[in-house]
PDB file of C-alpha atoms in Angstrom:
ATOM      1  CA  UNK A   1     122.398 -29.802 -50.751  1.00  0.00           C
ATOM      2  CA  UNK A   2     124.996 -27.394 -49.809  1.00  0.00           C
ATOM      3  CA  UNK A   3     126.599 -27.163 -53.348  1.00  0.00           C
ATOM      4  CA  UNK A   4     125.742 -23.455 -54.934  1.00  0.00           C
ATOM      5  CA  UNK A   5     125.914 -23.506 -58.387  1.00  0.00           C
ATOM      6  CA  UNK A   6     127.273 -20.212 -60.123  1.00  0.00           C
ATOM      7  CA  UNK A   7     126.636 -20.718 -64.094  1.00  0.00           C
ATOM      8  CA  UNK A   8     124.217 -18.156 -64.094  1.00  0.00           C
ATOM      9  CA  UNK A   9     126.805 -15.666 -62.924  1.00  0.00           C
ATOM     10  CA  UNK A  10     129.552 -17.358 -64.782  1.00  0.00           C
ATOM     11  CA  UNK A  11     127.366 -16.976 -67.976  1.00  0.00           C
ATOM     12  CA  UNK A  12     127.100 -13.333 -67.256  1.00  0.00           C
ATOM     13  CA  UNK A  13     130.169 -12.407 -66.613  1.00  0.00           C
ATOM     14  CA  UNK A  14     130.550 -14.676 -70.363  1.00  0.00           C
ATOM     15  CA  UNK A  15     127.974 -12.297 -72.130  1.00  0.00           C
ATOM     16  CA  UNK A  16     126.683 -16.317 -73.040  1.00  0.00           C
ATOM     17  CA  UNK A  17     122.778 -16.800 -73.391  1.00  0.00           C
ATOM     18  CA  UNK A  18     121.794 -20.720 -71.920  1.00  0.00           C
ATOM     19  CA  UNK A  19     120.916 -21.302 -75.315  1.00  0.00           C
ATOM     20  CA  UNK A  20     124.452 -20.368 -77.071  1.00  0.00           C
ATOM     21  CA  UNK A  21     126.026 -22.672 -73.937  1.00  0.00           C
ATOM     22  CA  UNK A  22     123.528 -25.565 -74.648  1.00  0.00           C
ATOM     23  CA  UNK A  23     124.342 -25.848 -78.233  1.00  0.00           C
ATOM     24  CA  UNK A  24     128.382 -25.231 -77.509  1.00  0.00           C
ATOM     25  CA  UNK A  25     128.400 -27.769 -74.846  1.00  0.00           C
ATOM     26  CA  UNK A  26     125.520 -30.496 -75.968  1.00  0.00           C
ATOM     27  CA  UNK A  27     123.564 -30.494 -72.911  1.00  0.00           C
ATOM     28  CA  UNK A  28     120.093 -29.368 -73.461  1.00  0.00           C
ATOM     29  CA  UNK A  29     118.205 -26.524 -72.234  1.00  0.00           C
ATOM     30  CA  UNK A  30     115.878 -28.374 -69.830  1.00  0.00           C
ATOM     31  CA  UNK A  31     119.074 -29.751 -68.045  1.00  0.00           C
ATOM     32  CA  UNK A  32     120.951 -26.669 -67.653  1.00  0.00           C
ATOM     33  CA  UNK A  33     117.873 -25.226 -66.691  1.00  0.00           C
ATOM     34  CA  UNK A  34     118.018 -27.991 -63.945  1.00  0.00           C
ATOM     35  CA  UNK A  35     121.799 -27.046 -63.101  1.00  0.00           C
ATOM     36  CA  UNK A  36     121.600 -23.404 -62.552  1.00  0.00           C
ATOM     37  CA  UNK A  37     118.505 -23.616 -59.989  1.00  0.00           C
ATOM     38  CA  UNK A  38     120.201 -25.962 -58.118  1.00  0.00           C
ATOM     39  CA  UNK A  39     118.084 -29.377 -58.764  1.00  0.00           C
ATOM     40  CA  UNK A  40     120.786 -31.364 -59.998  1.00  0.00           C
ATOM     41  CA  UNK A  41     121.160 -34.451 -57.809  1.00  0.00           C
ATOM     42  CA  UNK A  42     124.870 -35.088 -60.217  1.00  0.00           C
ATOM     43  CA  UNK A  43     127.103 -33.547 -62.870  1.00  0.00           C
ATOM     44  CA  UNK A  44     129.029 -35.946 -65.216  1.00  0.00           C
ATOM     45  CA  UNK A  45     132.814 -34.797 -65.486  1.00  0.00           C
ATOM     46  CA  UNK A  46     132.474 -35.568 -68.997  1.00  0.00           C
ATOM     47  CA  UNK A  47     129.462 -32.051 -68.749  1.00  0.00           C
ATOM     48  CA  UNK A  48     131.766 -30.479 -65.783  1.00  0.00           C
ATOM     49  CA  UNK A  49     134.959 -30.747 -68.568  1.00  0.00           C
ATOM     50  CA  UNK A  50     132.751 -29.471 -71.387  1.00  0.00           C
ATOM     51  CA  UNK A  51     131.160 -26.280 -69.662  1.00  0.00           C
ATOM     52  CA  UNK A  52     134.751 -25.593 -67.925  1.00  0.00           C
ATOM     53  CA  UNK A  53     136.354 -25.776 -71.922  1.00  0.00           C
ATOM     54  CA  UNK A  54     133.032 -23.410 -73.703  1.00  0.00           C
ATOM     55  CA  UNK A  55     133.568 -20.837 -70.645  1.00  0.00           C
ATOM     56  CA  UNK A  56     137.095 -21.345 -70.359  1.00  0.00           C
ATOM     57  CA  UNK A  57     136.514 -21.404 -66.687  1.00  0.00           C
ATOM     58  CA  UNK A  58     137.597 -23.643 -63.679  1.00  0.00           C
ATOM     59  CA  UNK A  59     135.343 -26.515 -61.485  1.00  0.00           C
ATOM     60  CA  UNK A  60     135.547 -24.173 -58.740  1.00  0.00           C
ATOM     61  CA  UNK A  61     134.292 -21.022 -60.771  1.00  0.00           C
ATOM     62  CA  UNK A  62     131.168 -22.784 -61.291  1.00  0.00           C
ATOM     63  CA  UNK A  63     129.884 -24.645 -58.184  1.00  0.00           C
ATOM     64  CA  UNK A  64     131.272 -23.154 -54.706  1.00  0.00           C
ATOM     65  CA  UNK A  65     130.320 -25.852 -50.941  1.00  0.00           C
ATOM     66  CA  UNK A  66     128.182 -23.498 -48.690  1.00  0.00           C
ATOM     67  CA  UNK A  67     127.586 -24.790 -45.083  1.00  0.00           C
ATOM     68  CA  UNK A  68     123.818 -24.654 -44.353  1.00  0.00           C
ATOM     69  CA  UNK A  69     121.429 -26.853 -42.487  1.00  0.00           C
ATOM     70  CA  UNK A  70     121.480 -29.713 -44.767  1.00  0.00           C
ATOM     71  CA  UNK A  71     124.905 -30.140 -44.718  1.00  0.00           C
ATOM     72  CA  UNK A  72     126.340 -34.040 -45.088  1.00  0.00           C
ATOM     73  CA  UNK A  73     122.718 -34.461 -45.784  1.00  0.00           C
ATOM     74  CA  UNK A  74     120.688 -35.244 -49.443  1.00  0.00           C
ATOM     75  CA  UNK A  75     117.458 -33.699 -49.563  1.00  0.00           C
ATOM     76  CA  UNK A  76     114.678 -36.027 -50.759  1.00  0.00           C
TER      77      UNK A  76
ATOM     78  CA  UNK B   1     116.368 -64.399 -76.328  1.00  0.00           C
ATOM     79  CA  UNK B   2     114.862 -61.359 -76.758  1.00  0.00           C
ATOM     80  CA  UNK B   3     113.941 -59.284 -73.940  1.00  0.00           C
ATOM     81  CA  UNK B   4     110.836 -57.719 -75.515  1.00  0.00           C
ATOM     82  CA  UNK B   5     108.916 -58.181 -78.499  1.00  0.00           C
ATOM     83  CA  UNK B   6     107.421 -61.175 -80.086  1.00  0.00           C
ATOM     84  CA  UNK B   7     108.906 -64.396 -78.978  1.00  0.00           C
ATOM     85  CA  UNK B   8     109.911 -62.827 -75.795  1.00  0.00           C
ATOM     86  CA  UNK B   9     109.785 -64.515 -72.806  1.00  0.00           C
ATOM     87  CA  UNK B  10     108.185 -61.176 -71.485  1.00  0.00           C
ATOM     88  CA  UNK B  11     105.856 -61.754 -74.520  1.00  0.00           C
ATOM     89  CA  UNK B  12     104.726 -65.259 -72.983  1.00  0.00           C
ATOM     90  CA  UNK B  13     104.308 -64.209 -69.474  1.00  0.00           C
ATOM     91  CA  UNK B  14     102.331 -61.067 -71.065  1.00  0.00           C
ATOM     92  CA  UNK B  15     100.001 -63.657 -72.288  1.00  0.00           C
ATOM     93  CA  UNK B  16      99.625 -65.699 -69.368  1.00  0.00           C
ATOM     94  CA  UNK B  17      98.956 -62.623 -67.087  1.00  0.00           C
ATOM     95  CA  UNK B  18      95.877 -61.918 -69.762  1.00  0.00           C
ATOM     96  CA  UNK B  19      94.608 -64.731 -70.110  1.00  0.00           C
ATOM     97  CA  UNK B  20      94.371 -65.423 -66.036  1.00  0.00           C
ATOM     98  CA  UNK B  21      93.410 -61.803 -65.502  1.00  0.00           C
ATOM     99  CA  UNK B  22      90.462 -63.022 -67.671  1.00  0.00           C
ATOM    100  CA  UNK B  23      90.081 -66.256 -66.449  1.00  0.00           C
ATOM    101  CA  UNK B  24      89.801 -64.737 -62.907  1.00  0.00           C
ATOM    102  CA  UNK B  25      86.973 -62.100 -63.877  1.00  0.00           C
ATOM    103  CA  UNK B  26      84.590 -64.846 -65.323  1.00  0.00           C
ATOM    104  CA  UNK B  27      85.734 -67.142 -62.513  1.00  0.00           C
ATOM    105  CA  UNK B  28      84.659 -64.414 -59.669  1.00  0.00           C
ATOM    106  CA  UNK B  29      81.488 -63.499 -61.592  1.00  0.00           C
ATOM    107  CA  UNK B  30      80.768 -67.275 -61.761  1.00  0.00           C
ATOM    108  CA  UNK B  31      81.172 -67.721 -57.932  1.00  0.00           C
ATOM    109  CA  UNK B  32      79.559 -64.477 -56.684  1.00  0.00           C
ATOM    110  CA  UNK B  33      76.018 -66.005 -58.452  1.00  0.00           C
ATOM    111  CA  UNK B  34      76.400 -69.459 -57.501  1.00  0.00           C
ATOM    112  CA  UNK B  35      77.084 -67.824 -53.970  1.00  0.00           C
ATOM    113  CA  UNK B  36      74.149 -65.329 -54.368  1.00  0.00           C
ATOM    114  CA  UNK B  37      71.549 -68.753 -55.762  1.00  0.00           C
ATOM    115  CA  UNK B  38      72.989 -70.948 -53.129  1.00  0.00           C
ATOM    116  CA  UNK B  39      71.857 -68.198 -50.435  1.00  0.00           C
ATOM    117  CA  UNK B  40      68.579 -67.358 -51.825  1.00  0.00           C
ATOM    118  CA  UNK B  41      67.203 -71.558 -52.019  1.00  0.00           C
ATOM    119  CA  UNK B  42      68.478 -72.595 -49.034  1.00  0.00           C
ATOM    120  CA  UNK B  43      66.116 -69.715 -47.346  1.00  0.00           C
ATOM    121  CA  UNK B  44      62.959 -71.263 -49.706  1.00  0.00           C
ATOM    122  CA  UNK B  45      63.155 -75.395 -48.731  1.00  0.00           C
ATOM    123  CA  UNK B  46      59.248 -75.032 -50.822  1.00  0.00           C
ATOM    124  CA  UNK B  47      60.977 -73.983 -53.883  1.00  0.00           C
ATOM    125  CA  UNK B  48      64.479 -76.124 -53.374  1.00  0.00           C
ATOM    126  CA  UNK B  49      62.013 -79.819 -52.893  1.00  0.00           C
ATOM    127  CA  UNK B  50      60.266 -78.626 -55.956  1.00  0.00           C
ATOM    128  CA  UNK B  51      63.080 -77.863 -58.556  1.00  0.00           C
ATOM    129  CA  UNK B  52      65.645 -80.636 -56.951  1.00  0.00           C
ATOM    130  CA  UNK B  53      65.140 -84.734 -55.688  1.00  0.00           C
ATOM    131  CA  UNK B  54      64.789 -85.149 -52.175  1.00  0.00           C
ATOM    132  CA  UNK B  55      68.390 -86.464 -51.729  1.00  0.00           C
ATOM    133  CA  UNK B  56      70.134 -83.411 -53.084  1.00  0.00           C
ATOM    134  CA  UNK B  57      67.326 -80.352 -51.967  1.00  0.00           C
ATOM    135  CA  UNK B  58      67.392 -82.039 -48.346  1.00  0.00           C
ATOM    136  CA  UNK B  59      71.278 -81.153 -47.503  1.00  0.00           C
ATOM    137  CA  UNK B  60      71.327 -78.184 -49.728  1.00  0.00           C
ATOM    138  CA  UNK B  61      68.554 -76.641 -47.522  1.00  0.00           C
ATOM    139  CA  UNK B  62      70.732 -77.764 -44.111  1.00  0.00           C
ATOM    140  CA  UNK B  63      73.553 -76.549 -45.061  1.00  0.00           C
ATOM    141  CA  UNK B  64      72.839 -73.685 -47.484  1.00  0.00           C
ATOM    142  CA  UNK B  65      74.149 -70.710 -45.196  1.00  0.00           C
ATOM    143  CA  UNK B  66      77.520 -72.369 -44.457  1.00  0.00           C
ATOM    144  CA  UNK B  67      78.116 -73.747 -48.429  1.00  0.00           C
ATOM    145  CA  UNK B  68      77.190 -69.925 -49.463  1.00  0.00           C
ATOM    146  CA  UNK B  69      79.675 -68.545 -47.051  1.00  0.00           C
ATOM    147  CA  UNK B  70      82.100 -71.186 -48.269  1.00  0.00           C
ATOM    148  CA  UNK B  71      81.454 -70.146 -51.317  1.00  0.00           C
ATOM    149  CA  UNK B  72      81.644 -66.554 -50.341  1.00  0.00           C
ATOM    150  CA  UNK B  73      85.226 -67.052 -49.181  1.00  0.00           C
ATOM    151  CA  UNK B  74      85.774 -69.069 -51.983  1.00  0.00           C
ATOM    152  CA  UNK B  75      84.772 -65.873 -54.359  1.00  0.00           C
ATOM    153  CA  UNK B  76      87.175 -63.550 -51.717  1.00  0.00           C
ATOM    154  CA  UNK B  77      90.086 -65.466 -52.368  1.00  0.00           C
ATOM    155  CA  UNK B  78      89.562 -65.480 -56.327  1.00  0.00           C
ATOM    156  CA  UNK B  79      88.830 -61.130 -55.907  1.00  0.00           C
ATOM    157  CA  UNK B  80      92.569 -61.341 -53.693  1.00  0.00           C
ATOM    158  CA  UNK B  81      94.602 -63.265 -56.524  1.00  0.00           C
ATOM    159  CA  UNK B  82      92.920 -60.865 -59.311  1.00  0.00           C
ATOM    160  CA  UNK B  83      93.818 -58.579 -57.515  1.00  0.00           C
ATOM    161  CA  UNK B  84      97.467 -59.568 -57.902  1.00  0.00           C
ATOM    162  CA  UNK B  85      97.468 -60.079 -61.736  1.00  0.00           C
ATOM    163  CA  UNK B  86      96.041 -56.731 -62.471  1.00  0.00           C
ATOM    164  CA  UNK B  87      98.865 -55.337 -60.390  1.00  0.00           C
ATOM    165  CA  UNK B  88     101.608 -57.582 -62.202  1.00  0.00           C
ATOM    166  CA  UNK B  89      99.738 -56.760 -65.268  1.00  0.00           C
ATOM    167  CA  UNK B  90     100.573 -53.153 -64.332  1.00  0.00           C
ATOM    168  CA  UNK B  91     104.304 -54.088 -63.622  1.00  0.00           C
ATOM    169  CA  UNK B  92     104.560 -55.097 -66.749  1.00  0.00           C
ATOM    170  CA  UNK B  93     103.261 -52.453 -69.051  1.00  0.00           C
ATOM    171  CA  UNK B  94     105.634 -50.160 -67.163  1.00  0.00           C
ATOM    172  CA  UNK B  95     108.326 -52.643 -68.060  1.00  0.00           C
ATOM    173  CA  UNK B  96     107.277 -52.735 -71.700  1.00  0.00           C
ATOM    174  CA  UNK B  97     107.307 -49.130 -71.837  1.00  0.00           C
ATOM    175  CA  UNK B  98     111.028 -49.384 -70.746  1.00  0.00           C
ATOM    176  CA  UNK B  99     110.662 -48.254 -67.559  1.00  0.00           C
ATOM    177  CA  UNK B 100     110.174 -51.174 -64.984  1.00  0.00           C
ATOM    178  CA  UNK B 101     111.850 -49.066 -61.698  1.00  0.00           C
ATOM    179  CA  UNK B 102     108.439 -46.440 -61.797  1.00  0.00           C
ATOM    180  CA  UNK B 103     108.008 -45.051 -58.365  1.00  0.00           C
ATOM    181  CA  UNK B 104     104.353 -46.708 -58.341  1.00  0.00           C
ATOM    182  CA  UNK B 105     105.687 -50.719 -59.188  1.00  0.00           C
ATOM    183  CA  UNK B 106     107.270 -50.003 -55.903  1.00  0.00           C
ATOM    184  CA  UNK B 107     103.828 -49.818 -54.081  1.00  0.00           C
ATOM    185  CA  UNK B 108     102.412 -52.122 -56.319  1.00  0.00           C
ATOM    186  CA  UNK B 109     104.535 -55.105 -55.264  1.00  0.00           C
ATOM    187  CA  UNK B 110     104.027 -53.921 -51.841  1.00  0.00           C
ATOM    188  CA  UNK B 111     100.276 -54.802 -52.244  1.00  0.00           C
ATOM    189  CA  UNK B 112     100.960 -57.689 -53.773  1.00  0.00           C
ATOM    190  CA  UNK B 113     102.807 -59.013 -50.810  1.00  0.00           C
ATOM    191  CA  UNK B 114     100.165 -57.489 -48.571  1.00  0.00           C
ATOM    192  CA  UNK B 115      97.129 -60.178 -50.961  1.00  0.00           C
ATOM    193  CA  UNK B 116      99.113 -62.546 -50.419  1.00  0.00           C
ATOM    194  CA  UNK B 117      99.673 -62.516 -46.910  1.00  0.00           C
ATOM    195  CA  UNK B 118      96.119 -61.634 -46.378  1.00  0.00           C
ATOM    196  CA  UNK B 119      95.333 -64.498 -48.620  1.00  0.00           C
ATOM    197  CA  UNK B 120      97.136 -66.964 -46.485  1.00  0.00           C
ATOM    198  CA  UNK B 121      95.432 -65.936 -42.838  1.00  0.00           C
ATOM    199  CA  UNK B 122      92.361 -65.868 -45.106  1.00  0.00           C
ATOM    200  CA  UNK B 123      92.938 -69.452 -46.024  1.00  0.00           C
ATOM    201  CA  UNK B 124      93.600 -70.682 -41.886  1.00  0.00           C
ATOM    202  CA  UNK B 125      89.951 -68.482 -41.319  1.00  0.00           C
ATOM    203  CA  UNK B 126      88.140 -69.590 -43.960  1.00  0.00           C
ATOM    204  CA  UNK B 127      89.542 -73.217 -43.076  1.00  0.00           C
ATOM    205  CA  UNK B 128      88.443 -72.809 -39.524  1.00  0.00           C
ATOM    206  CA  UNK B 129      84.751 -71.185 -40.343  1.00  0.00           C
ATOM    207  CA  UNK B 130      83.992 -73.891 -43.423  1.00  0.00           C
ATOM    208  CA  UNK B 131      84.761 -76.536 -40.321  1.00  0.00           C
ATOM    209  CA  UNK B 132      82.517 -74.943 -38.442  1.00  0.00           C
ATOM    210  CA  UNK B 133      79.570 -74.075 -40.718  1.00  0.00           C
ATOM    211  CA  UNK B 134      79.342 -77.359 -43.010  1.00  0.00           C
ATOM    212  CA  UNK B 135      79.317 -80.070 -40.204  1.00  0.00           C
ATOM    213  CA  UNK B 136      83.045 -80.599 -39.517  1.00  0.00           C
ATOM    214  CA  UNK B 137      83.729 -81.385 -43.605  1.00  0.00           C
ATOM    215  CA  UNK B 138      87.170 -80.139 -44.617  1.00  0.00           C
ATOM    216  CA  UNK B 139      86.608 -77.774 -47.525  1.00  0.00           C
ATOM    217  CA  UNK B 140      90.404 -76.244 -47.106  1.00  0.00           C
ATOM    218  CA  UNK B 141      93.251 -77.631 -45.831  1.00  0.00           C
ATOM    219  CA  UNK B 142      94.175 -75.025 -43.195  1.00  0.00           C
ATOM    220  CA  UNK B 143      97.271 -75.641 -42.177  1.00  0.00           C
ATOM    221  CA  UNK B 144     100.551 -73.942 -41.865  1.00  0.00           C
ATOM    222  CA  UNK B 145     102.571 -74.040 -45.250  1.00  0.00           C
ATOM    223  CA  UNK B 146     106.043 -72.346 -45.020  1.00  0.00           C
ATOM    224  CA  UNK B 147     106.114 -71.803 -48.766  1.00  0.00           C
ATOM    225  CA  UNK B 148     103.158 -69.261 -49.113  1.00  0.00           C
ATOM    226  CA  UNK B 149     105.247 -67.034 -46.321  1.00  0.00           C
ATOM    227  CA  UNK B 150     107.995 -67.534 -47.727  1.00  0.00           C
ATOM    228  CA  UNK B 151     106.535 -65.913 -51.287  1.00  0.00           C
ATOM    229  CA  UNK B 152     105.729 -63.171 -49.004  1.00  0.00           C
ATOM    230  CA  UNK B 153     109.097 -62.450 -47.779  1.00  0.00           C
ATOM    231  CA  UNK B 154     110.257 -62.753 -51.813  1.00  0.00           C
ATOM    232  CA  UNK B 155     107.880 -60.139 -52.819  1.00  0.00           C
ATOM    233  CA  UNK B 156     108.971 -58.038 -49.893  1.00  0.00           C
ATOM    234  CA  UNK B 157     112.236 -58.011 -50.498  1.00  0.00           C
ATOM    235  CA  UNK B 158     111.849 -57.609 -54.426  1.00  0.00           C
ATOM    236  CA  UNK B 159     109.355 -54.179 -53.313  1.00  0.00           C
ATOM    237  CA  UNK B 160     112.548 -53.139 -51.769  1.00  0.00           C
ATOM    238  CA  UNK B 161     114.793 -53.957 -54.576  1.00  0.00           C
ATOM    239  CA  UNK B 162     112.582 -51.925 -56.583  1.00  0.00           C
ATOM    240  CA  UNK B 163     112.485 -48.914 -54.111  1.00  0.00           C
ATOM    241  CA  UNK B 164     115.959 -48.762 -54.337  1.00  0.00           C
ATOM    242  CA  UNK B 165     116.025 -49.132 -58.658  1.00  0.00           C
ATOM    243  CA  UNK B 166     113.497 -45.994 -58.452  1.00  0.00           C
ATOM    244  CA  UNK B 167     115.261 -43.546 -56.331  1.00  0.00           C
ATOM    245  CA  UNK B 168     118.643 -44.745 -58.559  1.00  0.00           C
ATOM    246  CA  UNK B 169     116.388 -43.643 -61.376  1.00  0.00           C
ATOM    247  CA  UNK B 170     115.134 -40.431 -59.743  1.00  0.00           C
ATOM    248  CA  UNK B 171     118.820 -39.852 -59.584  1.00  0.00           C
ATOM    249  CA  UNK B 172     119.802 -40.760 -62.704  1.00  0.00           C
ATOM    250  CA  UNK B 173     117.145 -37.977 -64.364  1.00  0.00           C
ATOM    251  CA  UNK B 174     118.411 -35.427 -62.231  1.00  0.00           C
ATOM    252  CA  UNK B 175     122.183 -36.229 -63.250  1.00  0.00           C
ATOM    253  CA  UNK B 176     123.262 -33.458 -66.006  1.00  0.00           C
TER     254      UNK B 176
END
């Protein structure tokens, strides 16, 4: 997939641990784990509109489109 | 009506699937010694005139080899539909356990649709050989019904129904 997810650098730049973001936001560990390496096949807007509120942060900020090899293609 | 539990119709079918899964086992068992007997006195006429009348040991001992074959096929055909209940039994635990799209029902119903097509050219061959073998006495009707193939195609299509429900789940778990 050519969507790059940025949380980890977003939570950085937050000084915000995964865990303090999982209990802000209600999304568990094990599936933010899953977001910020990339395996997420789909984000709900309802989990986009929650992590964008906790790290008062835009769509964009967190997930950038990078053209690769893949592209216009889902990896299986 | 309840979709699982007691009283369900899922209950019901539960049961049936049991009970022919059983069935089916003793049935096989049953066949695959009458096959193995039938085999082993028509090679010994001595011991076949001595046990049985004249009447019944005479025949037996002429056509022994083909009624054992018959009754070989006979045993094949029983192994091919257990075969398909212990796959729907399968089906249906995974359904029970609230998860009927599994990756694996997918290749299970494939199978199925495999046993029963192989059942059905099974039938037309074992039609054709029992014709052969027992003296031109129709032991199975061998002709062409459009109804078994078309339970084929059903069970086809439903294996793709299901590959499609899996990967929808595979997405669904990976959806934050």
């Amino acid at each position: 997939m050519s969507i790059r997810v940025n949380l980890d650098r977003v939570l950085l730049e937050r000084r915000m641990s995964l865990t303090e973001l999982s209990d802000r936001v209600g999304v568990t560990i094990a599936n933010l784990s899953i977001l910020k390496t990339g395996k997420a096949r789909a984000i709900r807007f309802s989990t986009l509109d929650a992590l964008c509120r906790e790290l008062n942060c835009q769509p964009g900020d967190l997930m950038t489109f990078e053209h690769g090899p893949g592209e216009g293609h889902d990896e299986d | 009506m309840r979709a699982l539990g007691p009283g369900s119709v899922s209950s019901f079918l539960k049961i049936i699937l049991d009970v022919s899964y059983y069935v089916l086992w003793i049935w096989v068992s049953l066949l695959a010694l009458v096959t193995i007997l039938v085999l082993l006195l028509s090679f010994n006429t001595d011991l076949l005139t001595s046990i049985l009348p004249s009447e019944l040991a005479e025949p037996l001992a002429k056509n022994g080899p083909g009624s054992a074959a018959a009754l070989a096929g006979w045993a094949l055909m029983s192994g091919g539909w257990m075969a398909i209940v212990e796959r729907l039994r399968k089906i249906f635990a995974t359904m029970t356990l609230g998860d009927p799209f599994h990756p694996e029902n997918v290749r299970r119903l494939r199978v199925v649709g495999g046993i029963l097509a192989a059942l059905e050219v099974g039938r037309y061959v074992f039609a054709a050989l029992t014709r052969v073998l027992i003296d031109g006495e129709k032991v199975v009707d061998g002709s062409f019904t459009l109804n078994a193939w078309f339970s084929v195609l059903v069970v086809f299509v439903l294996a793709e129904v299901f590959r499609e429900g899996a990967r929808l789940r595979r997405e669904a778990e990976l959806t934050i």
